[in-house]
């Protein structure tokens, strides 16, 4: 009975999120967790709603709690969603919130397999969260050596302005591109005219 009520509140949270009512969505997700603290989907819904409210600290906390509950799960898709959520939470942050350190340590101590990390990187790339990808690049020695990212387009890396204009060095972009290509990303996904994309990037 408690799980059924938790599911109803979580479904309500999803509907409110889709309507752009993020405060109400967070409240409904918390109501869901009140009825069933182990209902993982409610942590996920709360986390994404909190991102929209720019509460990165609490968002990370929600994703982290959900990830701990999922640790023994065989559902790689869900695990990847929660890891990606943690990194998305800090993508636009100049100073990482306190919750990030413990979540970060947990992620790299859990030794998730290559398929999970592949899904994480592809999710971050699809959403244009390149600064989060740079965080992973800095820890590439901790990632599985057989990691591949075949379903990844580099196009919006060259179209997204969030990596440049904020003091970051262009070399970081180059290192990120090389790293992604070394794992299977295709150079052709930058676009039909590669030189044009590079020139536009350099102008920026």
Coordinates of C-alpha atoms in Angstrom, one line a residue:
X1 CA 0.0 0.0 0.0
X2 CA 2.8 2.4 0.9
X3 CA 4.6 1.7 -2.4
X4 CA 1.3 2.3 -4.4
X5 CA 0.9 5.7 -2.8
X6 CA 4.6 6.5 -3.4
X7 CA 4.1 5.6 -7.1
X8 CA 1.1 8.0 -7.3
X9 CA 3.1 10.9 -5.8
X10 CA 6.0 10.2 -8.1
X11 CA 3.8 10.1 -11.2
X12 CA 2.3 13.5 -10.0
X13 CA 5.9 14.8 -9.6
X14 CA 6.7 13.8 -13.2
X15 CA 3.5 15.5 -14.5
X16 CA 4.3 18.7 -12.6
X17 CA 7.9 18.6 -13.9
X18 CA 6.7 18.4 -17.5
X19 CA 4.5 21.4 -16.8
X20 CA 7.5 23.4 -15.6
X21 CA 6.2 23.5 -12.0
X22 CA 9.4 22.4 -10.4
X23 CA 8.8 23.4 -6.8
X24 CA 5.6 21.4 -6.8
X25 CA 7.4 18.6 -8.5
X26 CA 10.0 18.5 -5.7
X27 CA 7.3 18.5 -3.1
X28 CA 5.5 15.6 -4.7
X29 CA 8.8 13.6 -5.0
X30 CA 9.4 14.2 -1.3
X31 CA 5.9 13.0 -0.6
X32 CA 6.6 9.9 -2.5
X33 CA 9.8 9.2 -0.5
X34 CA 7.8 9.8 2.7
X35 CA 5.6 6.9 1.8
X36 CA 8.5 4.7 0.6
X37 CA 12.1 5.9 1.2
X38 CA 13.4 3.1 -1.0
X39 CA 11.4 4.1 -4.1
X40 CA 14.3 5.0 -6.4
X41 CA 12.4 6.8 -9.1
X42 CA 11.3 9.5 -6.6
X43 CA 15.0 10.3 -5.9
X44 CA 15.5 10.7 -9.6
X45 CA 12.5 12.9 -10.1
X46 CA 13.5 15.0 -7.1
X47 CA 17.0 15.4 -8.4
X48 CA 16.1 16.7 -11.8
X49 CA 13.4 19.1 -10.4
X50 CA 16.0 20.5 -8.0
X51 CA 18.4 21.0 -10.9
X52 CA 15.8 23.2 -12.5
X53 CA 15.5 25.2 -9.3
X54 CA 19.3 25.6 -9.3
X55 CA 19.7 23.7 -6.0
X56 CA 22.6 21.7 -7.1
X57 CA 23.6 20.6 -3.5
X58 CA 20.2 19.0 -2.8
X59 CA 20.0 17.6 -6.3
X60 CA 23.3 15.8 -5.9
X61 CA 22.2 14.5 -2.5
X62 CA 19.0 13.0 -4.1
X63 CA 20.9 11.4 -7.0
X64 CA 23.5 10.0 -4.5
X65 CA 20.9 8.4 -2.3
X66 CA 19.2 6.8 -5.2
X67 CA 22.5 5.5 -6.6
X68 CA 23.4 3.9 -3.3
X69 CA 20.0 2.1 -3.3
X70 CA 20.7 1.0 -6.9
X71 CA 24.3 -0.2 -6.3
X72 CA 23.5 -3.9 -6.5
X73 CA 21.0 -3.4 -9.3
X74 CA 21.5 -5.1 -12.7
X75 CA 19.6 -2.2 -14.3
X76 CA 22.5 -0.4 -16.0
X77 CA 20.2 2.2 -17.5
X78 CA 19.0 3.4 -14.1
X79 CA 22.5 3.4 -12.6
X80 CA 23.8 5.5 -15.6
X81 CA 20.9 7.9 -15.2
X82 CA 21.8 8.6 -11.6
X83 CA 25.5 9.0 -12.3
X84 CA 24.7 11.4 -15.1
X85 CA 22.4 13.3 -12.9
X86 CA 25.2 14.0 -10.4
X87 CA 27.5 15.3 -13.1
X88 CA 24.7 17.3 -14.8
X89 CA 24.0 19.0 -11.4
X90 CA 27.5 20.6 -11.4
X91 CA 27.9 21.2 -15.1
X92 CA 27.2 24.9 -14.7
X93 CA 28.6 25.4 -11.2
X94 CA 31.8 27.4 -10.8
X95 CA 32.2 26.1 -7.2
X96 CA 31.1 22.6 -6.5
X97 CA 28.6 22.2 -3.6
X98 CA 29.6 20.2 -0.5
X99 CA 27.5 17.2 -1.5
X100 CA 29.5 16.6 -4.7
X101 CA 32.7 15.4 -3.0
X102 CA 31.1 12.4 -1.3
X103 CA 29.0 11.5 -4.3
X104 CA 32.1 11.8 -6.5
X105 CA 34.2 9.6 -4.2
X106 CA 31.3 7.0 -4.1
X107 CA 31.0 6.9 -7.9
X108 CA 34.7 6.1 -8.5
X109 CA 34.9 3.7 -5.6
X110 CA 32.0 1.6 -6.8
X111 CA 33.9 0.5 -10.0
X112 CA 31.0 0.6 -12.4
X113 CA 31.5 -1.3 -15.6
X114 CA 32.2 0.1 -19.1
X115 CA 28.6 -0.2 -20.3
X116 CA 27.4 2.0 -17.5
X117 CA 30.1 4.6 -18.2
X118 CA 29.4 4.5 -21.9
X119 CA 25.8 5.4 -21.2
X120 CA 26.8 8.2 -18.8
X121 CA 29.1 9.8 -21.3
X122 CA 26.6 9.5 -24.1
X123 CA 23.9 11.1 -21.9
X124 CA 26.1 14.0 -21.0
X125 CA 27.1 14.5 -24.6
X126 CA 23.5 14.4 -25.9
X127 CA 22.5 17.1 -23.4
X128 CA 25.6 19.2 -24.2
X129 CA 27.0 18.9 -20.7
X130 CA 30.6 19.2 -21.9
X131 CA 32.1 20.6 -18.7
X132 CA 30.8 17.5 -16.9
X133 CA 32.6 15.5 -19.6
X134 CA 35.8 17.4 -18.8
X135 CA 35.5 16.2 -15.2
X136 CA 35.4 12.6 -16.4
X137 CA 38.4 13.3 -18.6
X138 CA 40.4 14.4 -15.6
X139 CA 39.6 10.9 -14.0
X140 CA 40.1 8.8 -17.1
X141 CA 42.6 6.6 -15.4
X142 CA 39.9 5.5 -13.0
X143 CA 37.5 4.5 -15.9
X144 CA 37.4 1.1 -17.5
X145 CA 40.0 0.6 -20.2
X146 CA 37.5 -1.0 -22.5
X147 CA 35.2 2.0 -22.5
X148 CA 33.6 2.7 -25.9
X149 CA 31.3 5.6 -27.0
X150 CA 30.0 4.7 -30.4
X151 CA 26.7 6.5 -30.2
X152 CA 28.1 10.0 -29.6
X153 CA 28.0 13.1 -31.8
X154 CA 30.7 15.7 -31.4
X155 CA 28.6 18.3 -33.4
X156 CA 27.2 20.2 -30.4
X157 CA 30.6 20.3 -28.7
X158 CA 31.6 22.7 -31.5
X159 CA 28.4 24.6 -31.3
X160 CA 28.1 25.0 -27.5
X161 CA 29.5 28.1 -26.0
X162 CA 29.7 27.0 -22.4
X163 CA 33.3 25.7 -22.7
X164 CA 34.7 29.0 -23.9
X165 CA 34.4 32.6 -22.9
X166 CA 34.8 31.7 -19.2
X167 CA 38.5 31.5 -19.0
X168 CA 38.9 27.8 -20.0
X169 CA 41.7 27.1 -22.3
X170 CA 41.1 25.9 -25.8
X171 CA 43.5 23.1 -25.1
X172 CA 40.9 21.5 -22.9
X173 CA 38.5 21.3 -25.8
X174 CA 41.1 19.6 -27.9
X175 CA 41.9 17.1 -25.2
X176 CA 38.3 16.3 -24.7
X177 CA 37.8 15.7 -28.4
X178 CA 40.9 13.5 -28.7
X179 CA 39.7 11.5 -25.7
X180 CA 36.2 10.9 -27.1
X181 CA 37.6 10.0 -30.5
X182 CA 40.0 7.5 -28.9
X183 CA 37.0 5.8 -27.4
X184 CA 35.1 5.5 -30.7
X185 CA 33.4 8.9 -31.4
X186 CA 33.6 9.6 -35.1
X187 CA 35.3 12.7 -36.3
X188 CA 32.6 13.0 -39.1
X189 CA 30.0 13.7 -36.4
X190 CA 31.4 17.2 -36.0
X191 CA 29.6 18.0 -39.3
X192 CA 30.0 18.0 -43.0
X193 CA 32.7 20.7 -43.1
X194 CA 35.1 20.0 -40.3
X195 CA 37.4 22.9 -41.0
X196 CA 34.5 25.4 -40.9
X197 CA 33.5 24.1 -37.5
X198 CA 37.1 24.4 -36.2
X199 CA 37.4 28.0 -37.7
X200 CA 34.1 29.0 -36.0
X201 CA 35.4 27.5 -32.7
X202 CA 38.7 29.4 -33.0
X203 CA 36.9 32.7 -33.7
X204 CA 34.9 32.3 -30.5

